[in-house]
PDB file of C-alpha atoms in Angstrom:
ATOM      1  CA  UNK A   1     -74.368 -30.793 -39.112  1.00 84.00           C
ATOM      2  CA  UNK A   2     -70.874 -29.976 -38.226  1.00 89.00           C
ATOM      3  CA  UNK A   3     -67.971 -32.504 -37.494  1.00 92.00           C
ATOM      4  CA  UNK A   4     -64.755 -31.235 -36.270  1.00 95.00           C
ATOM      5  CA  UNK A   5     -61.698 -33.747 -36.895  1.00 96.00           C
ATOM      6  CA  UNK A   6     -58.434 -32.912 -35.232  1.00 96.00           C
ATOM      7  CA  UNK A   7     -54.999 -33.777 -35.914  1.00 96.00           C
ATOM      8  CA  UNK A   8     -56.240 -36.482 -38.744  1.00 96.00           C
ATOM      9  CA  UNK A   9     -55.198 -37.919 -42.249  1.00 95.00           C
ATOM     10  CA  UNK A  10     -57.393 -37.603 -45.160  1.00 96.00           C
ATOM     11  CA  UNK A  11     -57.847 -41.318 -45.178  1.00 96.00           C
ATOM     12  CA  UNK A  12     -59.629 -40.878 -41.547  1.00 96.00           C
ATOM     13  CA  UNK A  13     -61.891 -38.414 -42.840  1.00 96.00           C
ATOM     14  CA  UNK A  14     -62.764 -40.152 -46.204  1.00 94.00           C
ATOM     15  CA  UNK A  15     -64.048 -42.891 -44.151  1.00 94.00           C
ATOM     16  CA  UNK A  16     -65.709 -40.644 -42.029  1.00 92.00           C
ATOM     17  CA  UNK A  17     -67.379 -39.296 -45.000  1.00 88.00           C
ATOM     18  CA  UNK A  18     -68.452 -42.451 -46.125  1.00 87.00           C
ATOM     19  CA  UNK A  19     -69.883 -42.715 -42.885  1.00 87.00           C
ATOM     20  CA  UNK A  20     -71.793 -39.988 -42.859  1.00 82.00           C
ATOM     21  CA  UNK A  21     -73.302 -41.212 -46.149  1.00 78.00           C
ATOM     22  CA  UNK A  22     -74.229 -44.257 -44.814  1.00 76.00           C
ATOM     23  CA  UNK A  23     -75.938 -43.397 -41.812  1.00 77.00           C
ATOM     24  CA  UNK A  24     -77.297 -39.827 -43.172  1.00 67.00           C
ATOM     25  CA  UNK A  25     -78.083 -40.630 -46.462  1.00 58.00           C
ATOM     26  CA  UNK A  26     -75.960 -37.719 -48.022  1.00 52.00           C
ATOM     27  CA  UNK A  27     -75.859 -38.900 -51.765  1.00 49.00           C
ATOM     28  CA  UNK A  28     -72.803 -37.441 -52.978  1.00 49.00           C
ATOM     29  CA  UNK A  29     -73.769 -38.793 -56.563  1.00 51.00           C
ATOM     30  CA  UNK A  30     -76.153 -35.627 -57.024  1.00 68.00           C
ATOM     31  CA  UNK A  31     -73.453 -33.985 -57.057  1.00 78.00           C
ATOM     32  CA  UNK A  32     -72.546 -31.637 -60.770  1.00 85.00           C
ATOM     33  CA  UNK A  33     -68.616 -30.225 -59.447  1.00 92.00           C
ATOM     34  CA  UNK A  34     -65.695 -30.467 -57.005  1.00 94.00           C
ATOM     35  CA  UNK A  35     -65.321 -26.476 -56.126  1.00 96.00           C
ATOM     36  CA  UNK A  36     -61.753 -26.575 -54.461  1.00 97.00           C
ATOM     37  CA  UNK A  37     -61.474 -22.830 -52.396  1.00 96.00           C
ATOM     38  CA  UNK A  38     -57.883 -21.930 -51.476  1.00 96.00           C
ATOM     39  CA  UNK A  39     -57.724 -19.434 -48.977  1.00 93.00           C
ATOM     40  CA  UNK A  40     -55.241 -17.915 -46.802  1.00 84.00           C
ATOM     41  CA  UNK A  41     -56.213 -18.619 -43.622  1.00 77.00           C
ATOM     42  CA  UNK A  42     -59.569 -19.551 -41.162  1.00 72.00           C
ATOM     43  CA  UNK A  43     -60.902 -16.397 -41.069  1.00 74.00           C
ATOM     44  CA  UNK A  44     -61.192 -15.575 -44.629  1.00 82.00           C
ATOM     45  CA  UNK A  45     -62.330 -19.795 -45.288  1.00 88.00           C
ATOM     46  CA  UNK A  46     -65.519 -18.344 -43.625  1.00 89.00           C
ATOM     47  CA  UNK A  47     -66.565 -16.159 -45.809  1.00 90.00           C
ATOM     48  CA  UNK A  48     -65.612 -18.052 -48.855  1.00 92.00           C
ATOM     49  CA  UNK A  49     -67.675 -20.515 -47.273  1.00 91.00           C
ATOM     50  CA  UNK A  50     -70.527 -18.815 -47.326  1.00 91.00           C
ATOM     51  CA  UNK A  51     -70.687 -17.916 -50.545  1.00 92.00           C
ATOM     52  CA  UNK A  52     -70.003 -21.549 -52.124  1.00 91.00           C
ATOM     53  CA  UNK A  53     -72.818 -22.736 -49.898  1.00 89.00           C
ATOM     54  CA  UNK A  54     -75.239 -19.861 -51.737  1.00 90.00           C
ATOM     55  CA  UNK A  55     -73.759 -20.769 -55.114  1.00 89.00           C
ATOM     56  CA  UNK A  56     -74.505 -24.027 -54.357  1.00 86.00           C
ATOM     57  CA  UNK A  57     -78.045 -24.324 -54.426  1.00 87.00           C
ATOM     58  CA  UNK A  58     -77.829 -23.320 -58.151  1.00 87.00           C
ATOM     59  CA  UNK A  59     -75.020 -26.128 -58.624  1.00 86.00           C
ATOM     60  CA  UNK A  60     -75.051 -29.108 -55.802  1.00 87.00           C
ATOM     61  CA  UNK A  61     -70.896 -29.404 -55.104  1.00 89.00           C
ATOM     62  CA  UNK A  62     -68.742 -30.491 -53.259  1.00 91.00           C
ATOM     63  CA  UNK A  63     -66.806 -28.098 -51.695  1.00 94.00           C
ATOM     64  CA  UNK A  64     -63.338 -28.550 -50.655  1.00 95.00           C
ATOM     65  CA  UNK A  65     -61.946 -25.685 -48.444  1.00 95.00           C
ATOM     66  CA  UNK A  66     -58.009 -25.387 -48.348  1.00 95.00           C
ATOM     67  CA  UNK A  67     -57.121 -23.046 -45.397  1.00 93.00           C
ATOM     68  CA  UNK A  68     -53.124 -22.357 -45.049  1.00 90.00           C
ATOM     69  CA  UNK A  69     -52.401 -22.013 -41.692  1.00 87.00           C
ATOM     70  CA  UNK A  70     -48.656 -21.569 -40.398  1.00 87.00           C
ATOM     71  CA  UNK A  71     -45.986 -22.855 -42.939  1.00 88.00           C
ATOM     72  CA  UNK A  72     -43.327 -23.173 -39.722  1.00 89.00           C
ATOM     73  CA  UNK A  73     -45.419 -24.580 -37.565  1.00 91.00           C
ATOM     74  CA  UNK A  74     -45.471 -28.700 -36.979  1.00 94.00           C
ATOM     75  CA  UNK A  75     -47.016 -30.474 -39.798  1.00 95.00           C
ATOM     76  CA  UNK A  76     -50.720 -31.205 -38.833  1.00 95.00           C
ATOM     77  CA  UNK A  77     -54.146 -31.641 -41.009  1.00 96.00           C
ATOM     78  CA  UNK A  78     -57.566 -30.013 -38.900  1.00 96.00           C
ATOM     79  CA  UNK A  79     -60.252 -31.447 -41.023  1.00 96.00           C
ATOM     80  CA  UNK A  80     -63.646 -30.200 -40.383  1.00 95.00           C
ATOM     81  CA  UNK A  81     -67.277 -31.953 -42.814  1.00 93.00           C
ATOM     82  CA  UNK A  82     -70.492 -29.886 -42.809  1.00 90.00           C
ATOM     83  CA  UNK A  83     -73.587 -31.309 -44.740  1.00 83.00           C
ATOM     84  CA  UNK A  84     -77.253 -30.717 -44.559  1.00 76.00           C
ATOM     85  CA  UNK A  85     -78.529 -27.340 -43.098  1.00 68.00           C
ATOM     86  CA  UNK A  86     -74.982 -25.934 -42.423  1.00 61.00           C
ATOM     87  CA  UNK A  87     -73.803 -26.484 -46.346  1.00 59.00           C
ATOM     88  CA  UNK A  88     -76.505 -24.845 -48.203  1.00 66.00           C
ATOM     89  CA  UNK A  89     -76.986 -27.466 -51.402  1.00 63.00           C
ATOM     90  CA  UNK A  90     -73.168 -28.638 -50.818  1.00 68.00           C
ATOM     91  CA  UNK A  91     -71.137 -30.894 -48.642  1.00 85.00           C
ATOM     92  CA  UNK A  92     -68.539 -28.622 -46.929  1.00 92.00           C
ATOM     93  CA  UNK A  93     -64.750 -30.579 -46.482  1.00 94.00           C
ATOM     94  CA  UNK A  94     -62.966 -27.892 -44.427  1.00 94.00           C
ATOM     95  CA  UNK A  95     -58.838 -28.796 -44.060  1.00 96.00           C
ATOM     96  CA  UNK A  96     -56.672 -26.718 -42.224  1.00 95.00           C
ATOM     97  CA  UNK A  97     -53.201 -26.922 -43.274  1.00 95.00           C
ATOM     98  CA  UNK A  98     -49.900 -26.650 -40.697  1.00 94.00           C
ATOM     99  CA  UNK A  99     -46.260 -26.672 -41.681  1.00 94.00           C
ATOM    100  CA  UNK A 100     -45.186 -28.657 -44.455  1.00 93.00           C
ATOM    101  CA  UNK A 101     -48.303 -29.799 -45.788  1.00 93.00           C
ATOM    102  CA  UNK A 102     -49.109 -26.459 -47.254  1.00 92.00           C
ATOM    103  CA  UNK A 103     -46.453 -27.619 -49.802  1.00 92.00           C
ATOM    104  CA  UNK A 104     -48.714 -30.574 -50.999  1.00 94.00           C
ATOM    105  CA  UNK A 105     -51.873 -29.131 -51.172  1.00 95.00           C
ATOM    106  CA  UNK A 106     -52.649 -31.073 -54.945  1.00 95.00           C
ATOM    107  CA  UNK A 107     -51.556 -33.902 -52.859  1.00 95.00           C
ATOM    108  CA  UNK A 108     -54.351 -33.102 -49.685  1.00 96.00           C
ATOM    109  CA  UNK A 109     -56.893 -32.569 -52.311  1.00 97.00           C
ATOM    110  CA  UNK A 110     -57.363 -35.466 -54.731  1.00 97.00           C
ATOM    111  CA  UNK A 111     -58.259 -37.700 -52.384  1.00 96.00           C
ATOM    112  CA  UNK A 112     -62.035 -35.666 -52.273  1.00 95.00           C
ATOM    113  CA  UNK A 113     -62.220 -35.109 -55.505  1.00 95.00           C
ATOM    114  CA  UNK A 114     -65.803 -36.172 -57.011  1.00 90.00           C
ATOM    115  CA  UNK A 115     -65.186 -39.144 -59.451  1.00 89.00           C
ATOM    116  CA  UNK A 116     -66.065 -37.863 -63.067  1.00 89.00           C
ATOM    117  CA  UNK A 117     -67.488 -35.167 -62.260  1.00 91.00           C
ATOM    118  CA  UNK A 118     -65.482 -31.593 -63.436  1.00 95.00           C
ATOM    119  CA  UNK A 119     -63.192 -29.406 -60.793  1.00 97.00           C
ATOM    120  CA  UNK A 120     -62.876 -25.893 -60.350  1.00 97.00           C
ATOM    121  CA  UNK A 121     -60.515 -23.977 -58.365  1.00 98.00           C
ATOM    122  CA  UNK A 122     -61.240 -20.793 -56.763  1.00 97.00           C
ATOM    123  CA  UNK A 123     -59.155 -18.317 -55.394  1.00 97.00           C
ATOM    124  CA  UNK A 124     -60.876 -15.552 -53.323  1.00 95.00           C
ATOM    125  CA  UNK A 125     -58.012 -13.680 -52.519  1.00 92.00           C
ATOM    126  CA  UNK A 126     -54.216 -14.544 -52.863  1.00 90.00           C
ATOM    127  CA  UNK A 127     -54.421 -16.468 -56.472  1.00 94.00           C
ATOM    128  CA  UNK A 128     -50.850 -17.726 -57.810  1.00 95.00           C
ATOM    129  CA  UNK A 129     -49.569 -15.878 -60.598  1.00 94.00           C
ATOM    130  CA  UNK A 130     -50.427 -18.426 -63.399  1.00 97.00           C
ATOM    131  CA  UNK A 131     -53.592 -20.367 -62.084  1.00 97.00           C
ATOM    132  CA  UNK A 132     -52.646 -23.040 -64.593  1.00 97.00           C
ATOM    133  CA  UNK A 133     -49.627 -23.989 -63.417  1.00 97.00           C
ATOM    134  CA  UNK A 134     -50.735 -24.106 -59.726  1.00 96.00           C
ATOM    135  CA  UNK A 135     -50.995 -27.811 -58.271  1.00 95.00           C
ATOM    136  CA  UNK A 136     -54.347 -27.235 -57.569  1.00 97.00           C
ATOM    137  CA  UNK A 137     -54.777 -25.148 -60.852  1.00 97.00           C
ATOM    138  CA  UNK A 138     -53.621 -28.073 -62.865  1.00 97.00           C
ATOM    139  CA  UNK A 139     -56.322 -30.460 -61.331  1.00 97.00           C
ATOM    140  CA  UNK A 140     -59.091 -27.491 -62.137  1.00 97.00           C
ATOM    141  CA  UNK A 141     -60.815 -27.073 -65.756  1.00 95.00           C
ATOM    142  CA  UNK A 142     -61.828 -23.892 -64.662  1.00 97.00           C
ATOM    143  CA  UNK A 143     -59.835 -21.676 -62.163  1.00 98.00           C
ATOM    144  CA  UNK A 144     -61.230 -18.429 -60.547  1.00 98.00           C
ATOM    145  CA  UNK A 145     -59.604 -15.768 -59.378  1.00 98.00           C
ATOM    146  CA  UNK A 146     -60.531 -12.036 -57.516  1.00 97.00           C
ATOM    147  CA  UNK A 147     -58.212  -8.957 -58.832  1.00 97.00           C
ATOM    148  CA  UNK A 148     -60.654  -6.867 -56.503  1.00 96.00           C
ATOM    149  CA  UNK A 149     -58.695  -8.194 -53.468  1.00 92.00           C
ATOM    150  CA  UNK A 150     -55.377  -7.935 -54.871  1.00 94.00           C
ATOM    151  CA  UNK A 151     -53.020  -5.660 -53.001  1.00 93.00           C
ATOM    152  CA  UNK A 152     -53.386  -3.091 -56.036  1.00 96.00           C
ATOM    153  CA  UNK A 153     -56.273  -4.559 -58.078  1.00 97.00           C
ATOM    154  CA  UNK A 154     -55.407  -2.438 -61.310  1.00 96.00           C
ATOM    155  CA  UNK A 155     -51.773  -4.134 -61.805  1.00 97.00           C
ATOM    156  CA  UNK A 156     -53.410  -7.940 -61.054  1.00 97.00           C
ATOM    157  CA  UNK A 157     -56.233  -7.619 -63.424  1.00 98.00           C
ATOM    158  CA  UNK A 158     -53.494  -6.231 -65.979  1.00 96.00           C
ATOM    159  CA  UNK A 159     -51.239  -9.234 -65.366  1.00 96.00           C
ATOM    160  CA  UNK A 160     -54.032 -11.832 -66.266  1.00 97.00           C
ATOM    161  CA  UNK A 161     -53.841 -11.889 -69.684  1.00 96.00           C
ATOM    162  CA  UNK A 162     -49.816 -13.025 -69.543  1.00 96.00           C
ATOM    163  CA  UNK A 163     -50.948 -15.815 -67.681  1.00 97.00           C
ATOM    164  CA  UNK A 164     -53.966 -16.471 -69.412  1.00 97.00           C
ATOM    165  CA  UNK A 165     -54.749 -20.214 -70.031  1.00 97.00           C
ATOM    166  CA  UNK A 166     -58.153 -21.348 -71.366  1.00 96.00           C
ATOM    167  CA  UNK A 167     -60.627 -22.257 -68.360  1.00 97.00           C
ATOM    168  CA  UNK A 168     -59.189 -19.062 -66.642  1.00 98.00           C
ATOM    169  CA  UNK A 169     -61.550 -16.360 -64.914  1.00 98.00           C
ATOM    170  CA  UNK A 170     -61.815 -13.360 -62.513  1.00 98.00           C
ATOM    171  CA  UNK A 171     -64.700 -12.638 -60.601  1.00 98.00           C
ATOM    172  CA  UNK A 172     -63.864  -9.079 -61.643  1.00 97.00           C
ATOM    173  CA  UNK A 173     -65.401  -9.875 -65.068  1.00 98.00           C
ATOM    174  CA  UNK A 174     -68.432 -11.413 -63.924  1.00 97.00           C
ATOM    175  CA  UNK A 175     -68.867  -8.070 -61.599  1.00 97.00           C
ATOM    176  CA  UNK A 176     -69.885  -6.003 -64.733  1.00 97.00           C
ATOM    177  CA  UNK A 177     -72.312  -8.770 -66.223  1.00 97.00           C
ATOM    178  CA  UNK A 178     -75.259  -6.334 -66.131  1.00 97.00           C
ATOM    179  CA  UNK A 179     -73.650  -3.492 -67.403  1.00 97.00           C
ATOM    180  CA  UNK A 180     -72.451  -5.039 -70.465  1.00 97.00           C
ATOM    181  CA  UNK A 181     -75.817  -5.840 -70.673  1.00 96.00           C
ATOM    182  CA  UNK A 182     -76.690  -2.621 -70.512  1.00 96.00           C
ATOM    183  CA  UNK A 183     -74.555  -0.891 -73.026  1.00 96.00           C
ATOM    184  CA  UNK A 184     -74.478  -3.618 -75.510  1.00 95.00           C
ATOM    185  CA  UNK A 185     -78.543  -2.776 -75.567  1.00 95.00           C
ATOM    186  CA  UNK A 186     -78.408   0.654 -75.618  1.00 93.00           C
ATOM    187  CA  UNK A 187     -75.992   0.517 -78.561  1.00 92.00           C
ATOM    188  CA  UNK A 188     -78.501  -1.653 -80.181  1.00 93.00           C
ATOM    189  CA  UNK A 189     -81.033   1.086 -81.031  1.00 91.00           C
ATOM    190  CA  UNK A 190     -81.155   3.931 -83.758  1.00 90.00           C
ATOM    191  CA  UNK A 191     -79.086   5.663 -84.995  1.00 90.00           C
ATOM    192  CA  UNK A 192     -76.441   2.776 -85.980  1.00 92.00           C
ATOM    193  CA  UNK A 193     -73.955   5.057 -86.013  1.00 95.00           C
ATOM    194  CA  UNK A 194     -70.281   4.059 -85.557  1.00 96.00           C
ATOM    195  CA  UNK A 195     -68.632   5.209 -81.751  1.00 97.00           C
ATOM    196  CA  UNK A 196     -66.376   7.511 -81.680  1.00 97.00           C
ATOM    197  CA  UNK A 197     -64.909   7.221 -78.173  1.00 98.00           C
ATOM    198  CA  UNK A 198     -65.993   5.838 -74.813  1.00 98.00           C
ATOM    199  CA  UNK A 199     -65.311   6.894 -71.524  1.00 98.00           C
ATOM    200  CA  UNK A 200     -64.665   4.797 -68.318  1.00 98.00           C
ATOM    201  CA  UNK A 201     -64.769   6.330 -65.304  1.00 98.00           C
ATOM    202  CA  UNK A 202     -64.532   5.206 -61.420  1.00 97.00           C
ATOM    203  CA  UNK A 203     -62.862   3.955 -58.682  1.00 97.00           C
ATOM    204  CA  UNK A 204     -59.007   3.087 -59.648  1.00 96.00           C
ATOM    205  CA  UNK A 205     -58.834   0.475 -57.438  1.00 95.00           C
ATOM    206  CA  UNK A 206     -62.078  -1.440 -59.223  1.00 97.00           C
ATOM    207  CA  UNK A 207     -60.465  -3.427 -61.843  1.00 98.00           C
ATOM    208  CA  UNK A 208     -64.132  -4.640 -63.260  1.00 98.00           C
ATOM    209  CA  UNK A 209     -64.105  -1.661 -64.965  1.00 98.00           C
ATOM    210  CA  UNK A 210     -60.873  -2.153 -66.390  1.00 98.00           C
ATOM    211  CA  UNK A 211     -62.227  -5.624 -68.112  1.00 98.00           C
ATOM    212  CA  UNK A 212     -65.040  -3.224 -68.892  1.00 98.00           C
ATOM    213  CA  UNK A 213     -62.865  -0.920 -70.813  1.00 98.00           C
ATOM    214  CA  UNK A 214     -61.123  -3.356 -72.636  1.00 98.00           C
ATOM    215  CA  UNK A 215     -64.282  -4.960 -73.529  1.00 98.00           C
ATOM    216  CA  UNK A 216     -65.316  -1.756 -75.128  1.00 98.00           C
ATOM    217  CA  UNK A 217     -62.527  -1.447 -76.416  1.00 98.00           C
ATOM    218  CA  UNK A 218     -61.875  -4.617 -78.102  1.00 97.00           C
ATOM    219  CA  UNK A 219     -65.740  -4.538 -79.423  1.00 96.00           C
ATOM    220  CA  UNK A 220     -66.012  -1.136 -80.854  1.00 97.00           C
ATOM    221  CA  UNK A 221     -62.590  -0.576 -82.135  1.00 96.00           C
ATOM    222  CA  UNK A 222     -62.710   3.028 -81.195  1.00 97.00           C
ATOM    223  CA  UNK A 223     -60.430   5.024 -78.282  1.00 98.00           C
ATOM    224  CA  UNK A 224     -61.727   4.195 -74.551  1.00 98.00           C
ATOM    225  CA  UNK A 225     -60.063   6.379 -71.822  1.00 98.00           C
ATOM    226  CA  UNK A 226     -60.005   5.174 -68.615  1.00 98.00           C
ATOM    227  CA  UNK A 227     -59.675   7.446 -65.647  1.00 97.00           C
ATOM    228  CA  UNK A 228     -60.428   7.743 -61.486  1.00 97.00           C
ATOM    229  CA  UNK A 229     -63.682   9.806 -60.976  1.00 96.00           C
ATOM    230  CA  UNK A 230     -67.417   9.002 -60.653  1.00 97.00           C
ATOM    231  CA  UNK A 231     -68.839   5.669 -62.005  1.00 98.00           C
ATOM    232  CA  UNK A 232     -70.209   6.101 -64.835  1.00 97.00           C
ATOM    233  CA  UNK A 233     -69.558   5.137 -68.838  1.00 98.00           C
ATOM    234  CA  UNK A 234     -70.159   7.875 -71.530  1.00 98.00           C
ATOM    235  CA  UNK A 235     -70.497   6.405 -75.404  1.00 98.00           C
ATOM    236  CA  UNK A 236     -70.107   9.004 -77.688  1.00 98.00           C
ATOM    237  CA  UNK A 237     -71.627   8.965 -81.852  1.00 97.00           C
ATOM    238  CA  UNK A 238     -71.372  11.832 -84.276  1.00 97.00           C
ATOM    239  CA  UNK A 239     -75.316  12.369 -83.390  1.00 96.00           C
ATOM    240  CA  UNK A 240     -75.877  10.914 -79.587  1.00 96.00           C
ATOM    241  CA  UNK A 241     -74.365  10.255 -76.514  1.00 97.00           C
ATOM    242  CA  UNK A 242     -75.152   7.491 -74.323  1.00 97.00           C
ATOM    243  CA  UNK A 243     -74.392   7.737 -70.366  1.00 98.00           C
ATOM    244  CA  UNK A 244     -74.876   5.314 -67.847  1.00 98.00           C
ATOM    245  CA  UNK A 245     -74.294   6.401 -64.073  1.00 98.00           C
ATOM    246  CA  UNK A 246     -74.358   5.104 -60.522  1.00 97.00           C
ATOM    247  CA  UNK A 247     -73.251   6.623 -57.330  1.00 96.00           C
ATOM    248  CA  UNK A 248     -70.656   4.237 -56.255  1.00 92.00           C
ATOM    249  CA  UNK A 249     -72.505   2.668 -53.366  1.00 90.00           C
ATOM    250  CA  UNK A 250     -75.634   2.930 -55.142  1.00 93.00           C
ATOM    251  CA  UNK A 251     -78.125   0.414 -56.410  1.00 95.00           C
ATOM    252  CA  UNK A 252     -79.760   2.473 -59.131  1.00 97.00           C
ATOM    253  CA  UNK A 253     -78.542   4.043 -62.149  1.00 97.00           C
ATOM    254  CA  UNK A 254     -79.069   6.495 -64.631  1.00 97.00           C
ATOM    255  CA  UNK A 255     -79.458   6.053 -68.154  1.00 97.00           C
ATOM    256  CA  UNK A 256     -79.163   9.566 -70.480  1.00 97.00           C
ATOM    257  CA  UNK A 257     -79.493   9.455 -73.855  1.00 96.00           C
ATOM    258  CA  UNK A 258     -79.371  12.326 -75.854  1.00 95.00           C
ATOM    259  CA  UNK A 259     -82.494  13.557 -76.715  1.00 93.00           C
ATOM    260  CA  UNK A 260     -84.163  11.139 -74.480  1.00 94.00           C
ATOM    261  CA  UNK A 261     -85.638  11.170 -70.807  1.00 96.00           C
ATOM    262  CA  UNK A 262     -83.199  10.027 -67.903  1.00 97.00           C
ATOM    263  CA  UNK A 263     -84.122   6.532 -67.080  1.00 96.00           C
ATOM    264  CA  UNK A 264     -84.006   5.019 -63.985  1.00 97.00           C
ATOM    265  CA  UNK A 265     -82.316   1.355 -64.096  1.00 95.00           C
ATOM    266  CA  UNK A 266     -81.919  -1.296 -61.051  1.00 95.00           C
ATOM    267  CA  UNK A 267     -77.938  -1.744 -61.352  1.00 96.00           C
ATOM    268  CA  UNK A 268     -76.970  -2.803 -57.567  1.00 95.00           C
ATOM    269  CA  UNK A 269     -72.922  -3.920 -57.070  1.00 94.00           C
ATOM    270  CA  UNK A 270     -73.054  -7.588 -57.347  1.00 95.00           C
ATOM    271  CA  UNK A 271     -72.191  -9.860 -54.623  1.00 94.00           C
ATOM    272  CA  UNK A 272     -69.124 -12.705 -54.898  1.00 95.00           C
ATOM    273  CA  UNK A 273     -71.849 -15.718 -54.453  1.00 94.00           C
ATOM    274  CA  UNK A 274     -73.456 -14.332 -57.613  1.00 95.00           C
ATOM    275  CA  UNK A 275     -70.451 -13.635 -59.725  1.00 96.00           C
ATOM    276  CA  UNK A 276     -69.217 -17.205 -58.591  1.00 96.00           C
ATOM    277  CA  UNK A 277     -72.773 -18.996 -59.129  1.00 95.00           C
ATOM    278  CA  UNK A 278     -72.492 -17.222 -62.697  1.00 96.00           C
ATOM    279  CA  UNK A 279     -69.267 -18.509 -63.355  1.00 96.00           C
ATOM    280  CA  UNK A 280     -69.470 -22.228 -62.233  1.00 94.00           C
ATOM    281  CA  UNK A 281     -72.783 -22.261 -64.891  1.00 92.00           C
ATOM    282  CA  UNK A 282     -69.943 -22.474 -67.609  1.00 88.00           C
ATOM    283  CA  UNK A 283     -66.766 -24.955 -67.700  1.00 88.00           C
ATOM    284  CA  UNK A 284     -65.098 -24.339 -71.144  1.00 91.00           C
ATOM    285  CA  UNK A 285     -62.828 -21.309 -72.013  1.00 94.00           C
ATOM    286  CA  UNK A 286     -64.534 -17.435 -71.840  1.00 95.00           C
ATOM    287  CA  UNK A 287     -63.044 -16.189 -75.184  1.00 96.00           C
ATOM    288  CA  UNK A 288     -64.770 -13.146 -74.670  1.00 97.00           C
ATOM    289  CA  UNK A 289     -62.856 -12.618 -71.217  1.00 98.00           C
ATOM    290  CA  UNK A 290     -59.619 -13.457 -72.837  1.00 97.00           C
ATOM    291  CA  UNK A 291     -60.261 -10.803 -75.322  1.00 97.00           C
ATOM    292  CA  UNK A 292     -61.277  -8.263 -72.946  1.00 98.00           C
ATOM    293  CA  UNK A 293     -57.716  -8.631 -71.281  1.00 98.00           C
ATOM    294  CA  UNK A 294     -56.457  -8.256 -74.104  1.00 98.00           C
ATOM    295  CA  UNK A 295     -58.454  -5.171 -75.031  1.00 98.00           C
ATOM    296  CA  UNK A 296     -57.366  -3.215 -71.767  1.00 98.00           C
ATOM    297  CA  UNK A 297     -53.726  -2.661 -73.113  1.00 97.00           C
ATOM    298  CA  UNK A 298     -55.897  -0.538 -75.978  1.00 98.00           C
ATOM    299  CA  UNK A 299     -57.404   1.536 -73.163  1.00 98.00           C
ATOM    300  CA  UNK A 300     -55.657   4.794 -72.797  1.00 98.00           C
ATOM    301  CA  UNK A 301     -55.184   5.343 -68.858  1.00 97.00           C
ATOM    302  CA  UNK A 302     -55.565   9.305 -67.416  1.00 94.00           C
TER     303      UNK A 302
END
């Protein structure tokens, strides 16, 4: 069900809400999180849309869509509430901001905000430069941000750890999930030998393999290089060599080990509703993120 609201307050549509609740029996209590999305405009709302609703059904939310619309235009709220087959395991608050109320979005927000229950704050593209300090960030115990959409990925993914506050995240980081995985597993068998140097290679313009790198490098205290070429990680001991590679629009890689028979492993790009549905499962600080930003000014950059 989809309910369009024009030219409204957020008072109107909280009773509305309410409403709905009433006569629909959407129970609102079952829900675990407020996920607040601010986007940059309709079009891109749509897709973040989307892929709350999938992440949903793994975490029943509410999900409050902020979509900026024209800052000089007259000041005007477009409120649109989706629930039942059209928000996946959510309850969809769309509000489309005009003119000056794009300056108050904190403001446009609290009124939906779940009662004891914890917010996050995602940013799919566009994220302020310290989440934290945002007026939505400060209302979020976890905020989530996408270097992958930056205008030049590489420099926003390399900015995050100056801004770094605990609760913060990148979907960036979540990308690479299964191939830390991965290496930490193949690194786990004989010999226990200590690394000598690791390579990162790929797309420049990928900055989950810049967390990856500094990951590596942060964990294994050895030189990681990081340069533009085909995706793939080399892991180099006195004795063996580890490589794990994947043609960039590929869903299967190959694992060589010295000495060893290629493998053949499932390792498929993952998609923003799973990197988001992976980070909503945890609400207190990702040390291990923070130290991978901090690893990547270790990485030596060709």
């Amino acid at each position: 069900m989809i309910i369009d609201i024009p030219n409204t307050t957020t008072g109107e549509v909280t009773k509305r809400i309410v409403q709905l609740r009433e006569s629909n029996g959407v129970i609102t209590m079952m829900r675990v999180l407020t996920l607040v999305v601010c986007t940059l405009d309709s079009s891109e709302a749509e897709d973040a849309i989307d892929a709350a609703n999938d992440a949903s059904r793994e975490h029943p939310c509410r999900v409050v869509v902020l979509a900026r619309g024209d800052r000089d235009a007259e000041t005007r709220l477009d409120a649109q509430i989706r629930v039942g087959g059209d928000a996946g395991a959510a309850e969809v608050i769309v509000l489309r901001l005009q003119g000056e109320l794009i300056n108050h979005e904190s403001s446009v927000v609290i009124p939906f905000l779940l009662p004891d229950t914890p917010v996050v704050a995602w940013w799919p593209r566009g994220a302020p430069e310290f989440p934290s300090k945002d007026s939505v960030g400060r209302l979020a115990t976890r905020r989530i941000t996408d270097a992958t959409y930056a205008a030049d990925p590489q420099a926003a993914i390399k900015k995050r750890l100056g801004s770094y506050a605990a609760g913060d995240t990148d979907l960036a980081w979540s990308r690479i999930t299964y191939w830390r995985a991965l290496l930490a597993a193949a690194l786990d068998e004989p010999p226990f030998e200590s690394v000598e140097s690791v390579l990162v290679s790929g797309l420049r313009d990928e900055p989950a393999l810049d967390t990856l790198a500094g990951w590596l490098a942060i964990r294994l205290g050895c030189p990681v290089v990081r340069r533009s070429g085909a995706l793939r990680v080399e892991i180099h001991r006195p004795s063996v060599s580890v490589t794990i590679e994947r043609p960039q629009t590929g869903r299967t890689a190959t694992l060589t080990r010295t000495g060893d028979p290629d493998q053949r492993i499932a390792l498929a790009r993952r998609e923003t509703r799973d990197c988001l549905a992976e980070e909503l499962r945890r609400l207190d600080a990702d040390e291990i993120y923070a130290e991978a930003l901090a690893g990547i000014e270790k990485v030596t950059y060709e």
